[in-house]
mmCIF file of N, CA, C and O in Angstrom:
data_model
loop_
_atom_site.group_PDB
_atom_site.id
_atom_site.type_symbol
_atom_site.label_atom_id
_atom_site.label_comp_id
_atom_site.label_asym_id
_atom_site.label_seq_id
_atom_site.Cartn_x
_atom_site.Cartn_y
_atom_site.Cartn_z
ATOM 1 N N UNK A 1 89.907 96.304 128.236
ATOM 2 C CA UNK A 1 89.732 97.733 128.458
ATOM 3 C C UNK A 1 91.087 98.421 128.341
ATOM 4 O O UNK A 1 92.097 97.923 128.824
ATOM 5 N N UNK A 2 91.099 99.594 127.729
ATOM 6 C CA UNK A 2 92.345 100.313 127.512
ATOM 7 C C UNK A 2 92.583 101.279 128.652
ATOM 8 O O UNK A 2 91.743 102.119 128.968
ATOM 9 N N UNK A 3 93.726 101.139 129.261
ATOM 10 C CA UNK A 3 94.144 102.017 130.337
ATOM 11 C C UNK A 3 94.413 103.414 129.752
ATOM 12 O O UNK A 3 94.887 103.539 128.633
ATOM 13 N N UNK A 4 94.109 104.483 130.495
ATOM 14 C CA UNK A 4 94.341 105.842 129.999
ATOM 15 C C UNK A 4 95.795 106.066 129.588
ATOM 16 O O UNK A 4 96.079 106.828 128.690
ATOM 17 N N UNK A 5 96.719 105.399 130.253
ATOM 18 C CA UNK A 5 98.134 105.577 129.945
ATOM 19 C C UNK A 5 98.546 104.821 128.695
ATOM 20 O O UNK A 5 99.610 105.043 128.164
ATOM 21 N N UNK A 6 97.707 103.913 128.233
ATOM 22 C CA UNK A 6 98.048 103.084 127.080
ATOM 23 C C UNK A 6 97.039 103.268 125.957
ATOM 24 O O UNK A 6 96.568 102.316 125.371
ATOM 25 N N UNK A 7 96.718 104.514 125.643
ATOM 26 C CA UNK A 7 95.775 104.774 124.566
ATOM 27 C C UNK A 7 96.392 104.361 123.238
ATOM 28 O O UNK A 7 97.570 104.554 122.995
ATOM 29 N N UNK A 8 95.569 103.813 122.392
ATOM 30 C CA UNK A 8 96.022 103.362 121.085
ATOM 31 C C UNK A 8 95.685 104.444 120.066
ATOM 32 O O UNK A 8 94.572 104.947 120.025
ATOM 33 N N UNK A 9 96.666 104.793 119.250
ATOM 34 C CA UNK A 9 96.460 105.771 118.191
ATOM 35 C C UNK A 9 96.936 105.171 116.891
ATOM 36 O O UNK A 9 98.071 104.713 116.787
ATOM 37 N N UNK A 10 96.072 105.147 115.898
ATOM 38 C CA UNK A 10 96.438 104.630 114.590
ATOM 39 C C UNK A 10 96.720 105.813 113.670
ATOM 40 O O UNK A 10 95.875 106.660 113.454
ATOM 41 N N UNK A 11 97.903 105.872 113.138
ATOM 42 C CA UNK A 11 98.321 106.998 112.313
ATOM 43 C C UNK A 11 99.330 107.834 113.060
ATOM 44 O O UNK A 11 99.730 107.527 114.173
ATOM 45 N N UNK A 12 99.748 108.921 112.435
ATOM 46 C CA UNK A 12 100.734 109.757 113.108
ATOM 47 C C UNK A 12 100.033 110.884 113.850
ATOM 48 O O UNK A 12 98.971 111.350 113.449
ATOM 49 N N UNK A 13 100.642 111.300 114.930
ATOM 50 C CA UNK A 13 100.043 112.363 115.718
ATOM 51 C C UNK A 13 100.853 113.646 115.649
ATOM 52 O O UNK A 13 100.418 114.674 116.134
ATOM 53 N N UNK A 14 102.031 113.593 115.040
ATOM 54 C CA UNK A 14 102.882 114.768 114.911
ATOM 55 C C UNK A 14 103.284 114.962 113.465
ATOM 56 O O UNK A 14 103.467 114.014 112.730
ATOM 57 N N UNK A 15 103.452 116.212 113.105
ATOM 58 C CA UNK A 15 103.912 116.545 111.769
ATOM 59 C C UNK A 15 105.437 116.618 111.762
ATOM 60 O O UNK A 15 106.054 116.979 112.758
ATOM 61 N N UNK A 16 106.021 116.282 110.635
ATOM 62 C CA UNK A 16 107.467 116.445 110.501
ATOM 63 C C UNK A 16 107.780 117.929 110.425
ATOM 64 O O UNK A 16 106.956 118.731 110.006
ATOM 65 N N UNK A 17 109.003 118.289 110.787
ATOM 66 C CA UNK A 17 109.414 119.688 110.711
ATOM 67 C C UNK A 17 109.495 120.128 109.253
ATOM 68 O O UNK A 17 109.820 119.333 108.372
ATOM 69 N N UNK A 18 109.192 121.387 109.019
ATOM 70 C CA UNK A 18 109.284 121.924 107.666
ATOM 71 C C UNK A 18 110.736 122.136 107.268
ATOM 72 O O UNK A 18 111.558 122.538 108.100
ATOM 73 N N UNK A 19 111.046 121.892 106.000
ATOM 74 C CA UNK A 19 112.377 122.214 105.497
ATOM 75 C C UNK A 19 112.496 123.740 105.455
ATOM 76 O O UNK A 19 111.499 124.458 105.525
ATOM 77 N N UNK A 20 113.706 124.243 105.316
ATOM 78 C CA UNK A 20 113.911 125.693 105.276
ATOM 79 C C UNK A 20 113.170 126.333 104.112
ATOM 80 O O UNK A 20 112.571 127.390 104.260
ATOM 81 N N UNK A 21 113.203 125.687 102.953
ATOM 82 C CA UNK A 21 112.533 126.266 101.777
ATOM 83 C C UNK A 21 111.015 126.270 101.951
ATOM 84 O O UNK A 21 110.347 127.238 101.582
ATOM 85 N N UNK A 22 110.459 125.217 102.532
ATOM 86 C CA UNK A 22 109.007 125.178 102.762
ATOM 87 C C UNK A 22 108.593 126.178 103.834
ATOM 88 O O UNK A 22 107.547 126.809 103.723
ATOM 89 N N UNK A 23 109.426 126.311 104.850
ATOM 90 C CA UNK A 23 109.129 127.278 105.904
ATOM 91 C C UNK A 23 109.142 128.698 105.325
ATOM 92 O O UNK A 23 108.268 129.508 105.622
ATOM 93 N N UNK A 24 110.125 129.001 104.473
ATOM 94 C CA UNK A 24 110.211 130.302 103.825
ATOM 95 C C UNK A 24 108.984 130.546 102.960
ATOM 96 O O UNK A 24 108.373 131.619 103.016
ATOM 97 N N UNK A 25 108.601 129.545 102.154
ATOM 98 C CA UNK A 25 107.414 129.662 101.300
ATOM 99 C C UNK A 25 106.173 129.912 102.144
ATOM 100 O O UNK A 25 105.369 130.798 101.847
ATOM 101 N N UNK A 26 105.998 129.121 103.190
ATOM 102 C CA UNK A 26 104.829 129.233 104.066
ATOM 103 C C UNK A 26 104.735 130.625 104.680
ATOM 104 O O UNK A 26 103.671 131.250 104.662
ATOM 105 N N UNK A 27 105.842 131.110 105.214
ATOM 106 C CA UNK A 27 105.841 132.423 105.866
ATOM 107 C C UNK A 27 105.503 133.539 104.883
ATOM 108 O O UNK A 27 104.892 134.531 105.253
ATOM 109 N N UNK A 28 105.880 133.376 103.620
ATOM 110 C CA UNK A 28 105.655 134.416 102.621
ATOM 111 C C UNK A 28 104.307 134.320 101.905
ATOM 112 O O UNK A 28 103.919 135.275 101.229
ATOM 113 N N UNK A 29 103.625 133.196 102.021
ATOM 114 C CA UNK A 29 102.363 133.030 101.283
ATOM 115 C C UNK A 29 101.161 132.693 102.160
ATOM 116 O O UNK A 29 100.044 132.646 101.651
ATOM 117 N N UNK A 30 101.369 132.469 103.431
ATOM 118 C CA UNK A 30 100.244 132.049 104.276
ATOM 119 C C UNK A 30 99.142 133.100 104.341
ATOM 120 O O UNK A 30 97.970 132.770 104.409
ATOM 121 N N UNK A 31 99.482 134.371 104.287
ATOM 122 C CA UNK A 31 98.457 135.424 104.367
ATOM 123 C C UNK A 31 97.491 135.379 103.187
ATOM 124 O O UNK A 31 96.368 135.844 103.285
ATOM 125 N N UNK A 32 97.927 134.786 102.071
ATOM 126 C CA UNK A 32 97.071 134.689 100.887
ATOM 127 C C UNK A 32 96.067 133.543 100.960
ATOM 128 O O UNK A 32 95.087 133.547 100.219
ATOM 129 N N UNK A 33 96.317 132.566 101.836
ATOM 130 C CA UNK A 33 95.507 131.349 101.822
ATOM 131 C C UNK A 33 94.875 130.993 103.158
ATOM 132 O O UNK A 33 93.879 130.281 103.186
ATOM 133 N N UNK A 34 95.455 131.428 104.266
ATOM 134 C CA UNK A 34 94.951 131.013 105.569
ATOM 135 C C UNK A 34 93.847 131.937 106.066
ATOM 136 O O UNK A 34 93.945 133.153 105.952
ATOM 137 N N UNK A 35 92.804 131.333 106.610
ATOM 138 C CA UNK A 35 91.714 132.090 107.226
ATOM 139 C C UNK A 35 91.413 131.465 108.578
ATOM 140 O O UNK A 35 91.695 130.294 108.817
ATOM 141 N N UNK A 36 90.866 132.251 109.484
ATOM 142 C CA UNK A 36 90.410 131.678 110.748
ATOM 143 C C UNK A 36 88.884 131.704 110.763
ATOM 144 O O UNK A 36 88.252 132.208 109.845
ATOM 145 N N UNK A 37 88.305 131.151 111.799
ATOM 146 C CA UNK A 37 86.850 131.041 111.852
ATOM 147 C C UNK A 37 86.157 132.388 111.688
ATOM 148 O O UNK A 37 85.141 132.500 111.021
ATOM 149 N N UNK A 38 86.702 133.421 112.301
ATOM 150 C CA UNK A 38 86.069 134.736 112.246
ATOM 151 C C UNK A 38 86.107 135.336 110.845
ATOM 152 O O UNK A 38 85.280 136.157 110.486
ATOM 153 N N UNK A 39 87.090 134.961 110.049
ATOM 154 C CA UNK A 39 87.249 135.544 108.712
ATOM 155 C C UNK A 39 86.446 134.823 107.630
ATOM 156 O O UNK A 39 86.334 135.327 106.511
ATOM 157 N N UNK A 40 85.915 133.664 107.958
ATOM 158 C CA UNK A 40 85.176 132.914 106.935
ATOM 159 C C UNK A 40 83.850 133.629 106.681
ATOM 160 O O UNK A 40 83.017 133.760 107.543
ATOM 161 N N UNK A 41 83.727 134.095 105.493
ATOM 162 C CA UNK A 41 82.481 134.745 105.075
ATOM 163 C C UNK A 41 82.005 134.029 103.828
ATOM 164 O O UNK A 41 82.733 133.910 102.858
ATOM 165 N N UNK A 42 80.798 133.556 103.880
ATOM 166 C CA UNK A 42 80.251 132.881 102.713
ATOM 167 C C UNK A 42 79.869 133.911 101.669
ATOM 168 O O UNK A 42 79.137 134.850 101.939
ATOM 169 N N UNK A 43 80.397 133.727 100.494
ATOM 170 C CA UNK A 43 80.139 134.656 99.397
ATOM 171 C C UNK A 43 78.813 134.281 98.750
ATOM 172 O O UNK A 43 78.545 133.115 98.485
ATOM 173 N N UNK A 44 77.973 135.249 98.489
ATOM 174 C CA UNK A 44 76.678 134.979 97.853
ATOM 175 C C UNK A 44 76.892 134.350 96.491
ATOM 176 O O UNK A 44 77.863 134.650 95.793
ATOM 177 N N UNK A 45 75.996 133.480 96.127
ATOM 178 C CA UNK A 45 75.997 132.797 94.828
ATOM 179 C C UNK A 45 77.166 131.824 94.664
ATOM 180 O O UNK A 45 77.529 131.493 93.548
ATOM 181 N N UNK A 46 77.777 131.420 95.737
ATOM 182 C CA UNK A 46 78.841 130.416 95.663
ATOM 183 C C UNK A 46 78.546 129.323 96.678
ATOM 184 O O UNK A 46 78.122 129.598 97.787
ATOM 185 N N UNK A 47 78.789 128.088 96.271
ATOM 186 C CA UNK A 47 78.654 126.983 97.215
ATOM 187 C C UNK A 47 79.889 126.950 98.095
ATOM 188 O O UNK A 47 80.983 127.317 97.686
ATOM 189 N N UNK A 48 79.698 126.488 99.298
ATOM 190 C CA UNK A 48 80.762 126.395 100.285
ATOM 191 C C UNK A 48 81.023 124.916 100.553
ATOM 192 O O UNK A 48 80.119 124.197 100.949
ATOM 193 N N UNK A 49 82.238 124.471 100.298
ATOM 194 C CA UNK A 49 82.584 123.063 100.492
ATOM 195 C C UNK A 49 83.768 122.983 101.448
ATOM 196 O O UNK A 49 84.796 123.627 101.224
ATOM 197 N N UNK A 50 83.617 122.188 102.500
ATOM 198 C CA UNK A 50 84.658 122.022 103.503
ATOM 199 C C UNK A 50 85.247 120.632 103.365
ATOM 200 O O UNK A 50 84.530 119.643 103.362
ATOM 201 N N UNK A 51 86.575 120.559 103.252
ATOM 202 C CA UNK A 51 87.240 119.252 103.230
ATOM 203 C C UNK A 51 88.105 119.147 104.475
ATOM 204 O O UNK A 51 89.017 119.950 104.688
ATOM 205 N N UNK A 52 87.805 118.141 105.285
ATOM 206 C CA UNK A 52 88.524 117.933 106.537
ATOM 207 C C UNK A 52 89.538 116.815 106.338
ATOM 208 O O UNK A 52 89.178 115.714 105.932
ATOM 209 N N UNK A 53 90.802 117.110 106.617
ATOM 210 C CA UNK A 53 91.862 116.118 106.448
ATOM 211 C C UNK A 53 92.204 115.899 104.996
ATOM 212 O O UNK A 53 92.065 114.802 104.480
ATOM 213 N N UNK A 54 92.658 116.943 104.313
ATOM 214 C CA UNK A 54 92.892 116.834 102.874
ATOM 215 C C UNK A 54 94.175 116.120 102.489
ATOM 216 O O UNK A 54 94.381 115.795 101.326
ATOM 217 N N UNK A 55 95.057 115.839 103.439
ATOM 218 C CA UNK A 55 96.274 115.074 103.146
ATOM 219 C C UNK A 55 97.120 115.732 102.075
ATOM 220 O O UNK A 55 97.510 116.885 102.212
ATOM 221 N N UNK A 56 97.394 115.026 100.988
ATOM 222 C CA UNK A 56 98.204 115.575 99.902
ATOM 223 C C UNK A 56 97.419 116.532 99.019
ATOM 224 O O UNK A 56 97.980 117.191 98.157
ATOM 225 N N UNK A 57 96.126 116.599 99.209
ATOM 226 C CA UNK A 57 95.300 117.582 98.536
ATOM 227 C C UNK A 57 94.769 117.197 97.176
ATOM 228 O O UNK A 57 94.194 118.035 96.480
ATOM 229 N N UNK A 58 94.938 115.934 96.767
ATOM 230 C CA UNK A 58 94.499 115.536 95.421
ATOM 231 C C UNK A 58 93.021 115.842 95.183
ATOM 232 O O UNK A 58 92.660 116.439 94.173
ATOM 233 N N UNK A 59 92.169 115.427 96.101
ATOM 234 C CA UNK A 59 90.734 115.642 95.920
ATOM 235 C C UNK A 59 90.387 117.126 95.994
ATOM 236 O O UNK A 59 89.627 117.628 95.171
ATOM 237 N N UNK A 60 90.936 117.820 96.954
ATOM 238 C CA UNK A 60 90.669 119.246 97.110
ATOM 239 C C UNK A 60 91.061 120.011 95.841
ATOM 240 O O UNK A 60 90.281 120.817 95.319
ATOM 241 N N UNK A 61 92.239 119.736 95.307
ATOM 242 C CA UNK A 61 92.713 120.409 94.093
ATOM 243 C C UNK A 61 91.885 120.017 92.869
ATOM 244 O O UNK A 61 91.549 120.867 92.038
ATOM 245 N N UNK A 62 91.554 118.736 92.773
ATOM 246 C CA UNK A 62 90.742 118.260 91.653
ATOM 247 C C UNK A 62 89.375 118.929 91.654
ATOM 248 O O UNK A 62 88.910 119.431 90.623
ATOM 249 N N UNK A 63 88.737 118.943 92.811
ATOM 250 C CA UNK A 63 87.399 119.529 92.911
ATOM 251 C C UNK A 63 87.435 121.032 92.641
ATOM 252 O O UNK A 63 86.571 121.564 91.934
ATOM 253 N N UNK A 64 88.423 121.720 93.186
ATOM 254 C CA UNK A 64 88.526 123.167 92.976
ATOM 255 C C UNK A 64 88.811 123.499 91.516
ATOM 256 O O UNK A 64 88.293 124.480 90.983
ATOM 257 N N UNK A 65 89.615 122.661 90.856
ATOM 258 C CA UNK A 65 89.918 122.873 89.436
ATOM 259 C C UNK A 65 88.691 122.654 88.565
ATOM 260 O O UNK A 65 88.479 123.380 87.590
ATOM 261 N N UNK A 66 87.890 121.665 88.909
ATOM 262 C CA UNK A 66 86.723 121.311 88.100
ATOM 263 C C UNK A 66 85.454 122.075 88.458
ATOM 264 O O UNK A 66 84.465 122.002 87.727
ATOM 265 N N UNK A 67 85.480 122.786 89.569
ATOM 266 C CA UNK A 67 84.314 123.550 90.017
ATOM 267 C C UNK A 67 84.759 124.957 90.428
ATOM 268 O O UNK A 67 84.688 125.322 91.609
ATOM 269 N N UNK A 68 85.203 125.761 89.463
ATOM 270 C CA UNK A 68 85.754 127.079 89.795
ATOM 271 C C UNK A 68 84.750 128.058 90.402
ATOM 272 O O UNK A 68 85.153 129.033 91.027
ATOM 273 N N UNK A 69 83.463 127.780 90.264
ATOM 274 C CA UNK A 69 82.465 128.672 90.844
ATOM 275 C C UNK A 69 82.172 128.344 92.302
ATOM 276 O O UNK A 69 81.508 129.109 92.994
ATOM 277 N N UNK A 70 82.653 127.194 92.759
ATOM 278 C CA UNK A 70 82.461 126.803 94.150
ATOM 279 C C UNK A 70 83.631 127.302 94.992
ATOM 280 O O UNK A 70 84.716 127.572 94.499
ATOM 281 N N UNK A 71 83.401 127.405 96.271
ATOM 282 C CA UNK A 71 84.362 127.955 97.212
ATOM 283 C C UNK A 71 84.782 126.838 98.168
ATOM 284 O O UNK A 71 83.937 126.236 98.827
ATOM 285 N N UNK A 72 86.077 126.540 98.265
ATOM 286 C CA UNK A 72 86.587 125.414 99.053
ATOM 287 C C UNK A 72 87.419 125.907 100.229
ATOM 288 O O UNK A 72 88.262 126.788 100.073
ATOM 289 N N UNK A 73 87.186 125.277 101.370
ATOM 290 C CA UNK A 73 88.027 125.518 102.542
ATOM 291 C C UNK A 73 88.507 124.158 103.022
ATOM 292 O O UNK A 73 87.718 123.238 103.227
ATOM 293 N N UNK A 74 89.823 124.029 103.171
ATOM 294 C CA UNK A 74 90.420 122.785 103.634
ATOM 295 C C UNK A 74 90.978 122.935 105.033
ATOM 296 O O UNK A 74 91.423 124.016 105.424
ATOM 297 N N UNK A 75 90.913 121.845 105.789
ATOM 298 C CA UNK A 75 91.543 121.794 107.115
ATOM 299 C C UNK A 75 92.339 120.507 107.215
ATOM 300 O O UNK A 75 91.909 119.456 106.731
ATOM 301 N N UNK A 76 93.518 120.605 107.805
ATOM 302 C CA UNK A 76 94.371 119.437 107.983
ATOM 303 C C UNK A 76 95.236 119.666 109.213
ATOM 304 O O UNK A 76 95.676 120.793 109.469
ATOM 305 N N UNK A 77 95.511 118.620 109.987
ATOM 306 C CA UNK A 77 96.284 118.797 111.212
ATOM 307 C C UNK A 77 97.800 118.892 111.004
ATOM 308 O O UNK A 77 98.523 119.183 111.941
ATOM 309 N N UNK A 78 98.272 118.686 109.779
ATOM 310 C CA UNK A 78 99.716 118.627 109.564
ATOM 311 C C UNK A 78 100.203 119.768 108.689
ATOM 312 O O UNK A 78 99.732 119.959 107.566
ATOM 313 N N UNK A 79 101.160 120.532 109.217
ATOM 314 C CA UNK A 79 101.686 121.704 108.526
ATOM 315 C C UNK A 79 102.300 121.350 107.173
ATOM 316 O O UNK A 79 102.171 122.123 106.217
ATOM 317 N N UNK A 80 102.955 120.205 107.059
ATOM 318 C CA UNK A 80 103.537 119.821 105.768
ATOM 319 C C UNK A 80 102.464 119.659 104.698
ATOM 320 O O UNK A 80 102.661 120.079 103.551
ATOM 321 N N UNK A 81 101.356 119.057 105.058
ATOM 322 C CA UNK A 81 100.252 118.913 104.101
ATOM 323 C C UNK A 81 99.710 120.278 103.699
ATOM 324 O O UNK A 81 99.427 120.527 102.527
ATOM 325 N N UNK A 82 99.583 121.174 104.668
ATOM 326 C CA UNK A 82 99.094 122.522 104.392
ATOM 327 C C UNK A 82 100.019 123.241 103.413
ATOM 328 O O UNK A 82 99.576 123.805 102.416
ATOM 329 N N UNK A 83 101.321 123.183 103.668
ATOM 330 C CA UNK A 83 102.286 123.867 102.791
ATOM 331 C C UNK A 83 102.278 123.250 101.398
ATOM 332 O O UNK A 83 102.291 123.973 100.395
ATOM 333 N N UNK A 84 102.231 121.930 101.310
ATOM 334 C CA UNK A 84 102.197 121.273 99.996
ATOM 335 C C UNK A 84 100.984 121.714 99.180
ATOM 336 O O UNK A 84 101.097 121.981 97.983
ATOM 337 N N UNK A 85 99.838 121.783 99.824
ATOM 338 C CA UNK A 85 98.626 122.191 99.113
ATOM 339 C C UNK A 85 98.706 123.667 98.715
ATOM 340 O O UNK A 85 98.348 124.030 97.595
ATOM 341 N N UNK A 86 99.200 124.512 99.599
ATOM 342 C CA UNK A 86 99.343 125.931 99.260
ATOM 343 C C UNK A 86 100.272 126.098 98.053
ATOM 344 O O UNK A 86 99.994 126.894 97.150
ATOM 345 N N UNK A 87 101.363 125.333 98.015
ATOM 346 C CA UNK A 87 102.278 125.399 96.866
ATOM 347 C C UNK A 87 101.568 124.987 95.578
ATOM 348 O O UNK A 87 101.725 125.632 94.530
ATOM 349 N N UNK A 88 100.776 123.927 95.639
ATOM 350 C CA UNK A 88 100.064 123.451 94.451
ATOM 351 C C UNK A 88 98.982 124.433 94.024
ATOM 352 O O UNK A 88 98.785 124.664 92.831
ATOM 353 N N UNK A 89 98.291 125.025 94.982
ATOM 354 C CA UNK A 89 97.258 126.018 94.668
ATOM 355 C C UNK A 89 97.897 127.210 93.959
ATOM 356 O O UNK A 89 97.379 127.708 92.966
ATOM 357 N N UNK A 90 99.023 127.639 94.463
ATOM 358 C CA UNK A 90 99.743 128.765 93.854
ATOM 359 C C UNK A 90 100.195 128.412 92.433
ATOM 360 O O UNK A 90 100.019 129.212 91.512
ATOM 361 N N UNK A 91 100.738 127.211 92.270
ATOM 362 C CA UNK A 91 101.222 126.771 90.959
ATOM 363 C C UNK A 91 100.077 126.668 89.951
ATOM 364 O O UNK A 91 100.221 127.038 88.781
ATOM 365 N N UNK A 92 98.920 126.173 90.396
ATOM 366 C CA UNK A 92 97.752 126.015 89.519
ATOM 367 C C UNK A 92 96.935 127.300 89.381
ATOM 368 O O UNK A 92 95.968 127.336 88.637
ATOM 369 N N UNK A 93 97.317 128.317 90.144
ATOM 370 C CA UNK A 93 96.644 129.613 90.123
ATOM 371 C C UNK A 93 95.142 129.484 90.432
ATOM 372 O O UNK A 93 94.308 130.105 89.782
ATOM 373 N N UNK A 94 94.826 128.670 91.425
ATOM 374 C CA UNK A 94 93.435 128.500 91.851
ATOM 375 C C UNK A 94 93.065 129.619 92.818
ATOM 376 O O UNK A 94 93.817 129.930 93.736
ATOM 377 N N UNK A 95 91.916 130.198 92.610
ATOM 378 C CA UNK A 95 91.464 131.329 93.433
ATOM 379 C C UNK A 95 90.314 130.947 94.367
ATOM 380 O O UNK A 95 89.790 131.798 95.064
ATOM 381 N N UNK A 96 89.945 129.664 94.365
ATOM 382 C CA UNK A 96 88.766 129.261 95.129
ATOM 383 C C UNK A 96 89.083 128.295 96.271
ATOM 384 O O UNK A 96 88.219 127.555 96.718
ATOM 385 N N UNK A 97 90.326 128.316 96.749
ATOM 386 C CA UNK A 97 90.716 127.465 97.886
ATOM 387 C C UNK A 97 91.332 128.330 98.976
ATOM 388 O O UNK A 97 92.214 129.143 98.720
ATOM 389 N N UNK A 98 90.861 128.117 100.200
ATOM 390 C CA UNK A 98 91.479 128.695 101.384
ATOM 391 C C UNK A 98 91.723 127.573 102.379
ATOM 392 O O UNK A 98 91.076 126.522 102.333
ATOM 393 N N UNK A 99 92.648 127.793 103.291
ATOM 394 C CA UNK A 99 92.987 126.808 104.313
ATOM 395 C C UNK A 99 92.634 127.394 105.670
ATOM 396 O O UNK A 99 92.979 128.535 105.975
ATOM 397 N N UNK A 100 91.942 126.593 106.474
ATOM 398 C CA UNK A 100 91.554 127.051 107.808
ATOM 399 C C UNK A 100 92.761 127.037 108.734
ATOM 400 O O UNK A 100 93.481 126.051 108.825
ATOM 401 N N UNK A 101 92.974 128.134 109.400
ATOM 402 C CA UNK A 101 94.039 128.282 110.389
ATOM 403 C C UNK A 101 93.373 128.732 111.673
ATOM 404 O O UNK A 101 92.511 129.594 111.632
ATOM 405 N N UNK A 102 93.637 128.217 112.789
ATOM 406 C CA UNK A 102 94.734 127.338 113.142
ATOM 407 C C UNK A 102 94.527 125.919 112.647
ATOM 408 O O UNK A 102 93.435 125.554 112.237
ATOM 409 N N UNK A 103 95.610 125.175 112.702
ATOM 410 C CA UNK A 103 95.552 123.786 112.265
ATOM 411 C C UNK A 103 94.449 123.066 113.020
ATOM 412 O O UNK A 103 94.172 123.349 114.173
ATOM 413 N N UNK A 104 93.849 122.105 112.397
ATOM 414 C CA UNK A 104 92.657 121.428 112.907
ATOM 415 C C UNK A 104 92.872 120.776 114.277
ATOM 416 O O UNK A 104 91.938 120.648 115.047
ATOM 417 N N UNK A 105 94.076 120.393 114.641
ATOM 418 C CA UNK A 105 94.320 119.776 115.945
ATOM 419 C C UNK A 105 93.970 120.718 117.082
ATOM 420 O O UNK A 105 93.578 120.291 118.153
ATOM 421 N N UNK A 106 94.124 122.013 116.863
ATOM 422 C CA UNK A 106 93.858 123.002 117.902
ATOM 423 C C UNK A 106 92.386 123.302 118.053
ATOM 424 O O UNK A 106 91.971 123.900 119.005
ATOM 425 N N UNK A 107 91.599 122.953 117.058
ATOM 426 C CA UNK A 107 90.179 123.311 117.047
ATOM 427 C C UNK A 107 89.378 122.393 117.942
ATOM 428 O O UNK A 107 89.574 121.250 118.051
#
């Protein structure tokens, strides 16, 4: 039996700090990509796909690129993953991806 003081966690529980350039990018672009629960509105005639724990975002970006008529919302507990995906979405000029804010750990 596991004592409450000795809980086992597999994986990381904290995100690394953002570099200055990533923090600057995030602060300047988060309003374009982040939504909270109250702001999520399902658009008529579009499918809604939620990806929980998108990590580096390969699947989320691949699916959004190949299904431009679908609407994707990603959630991830780590700010670095969120910033990396936002940078890639911006670079690929994808208009069908949003990121749920606050980070999933708070939800």
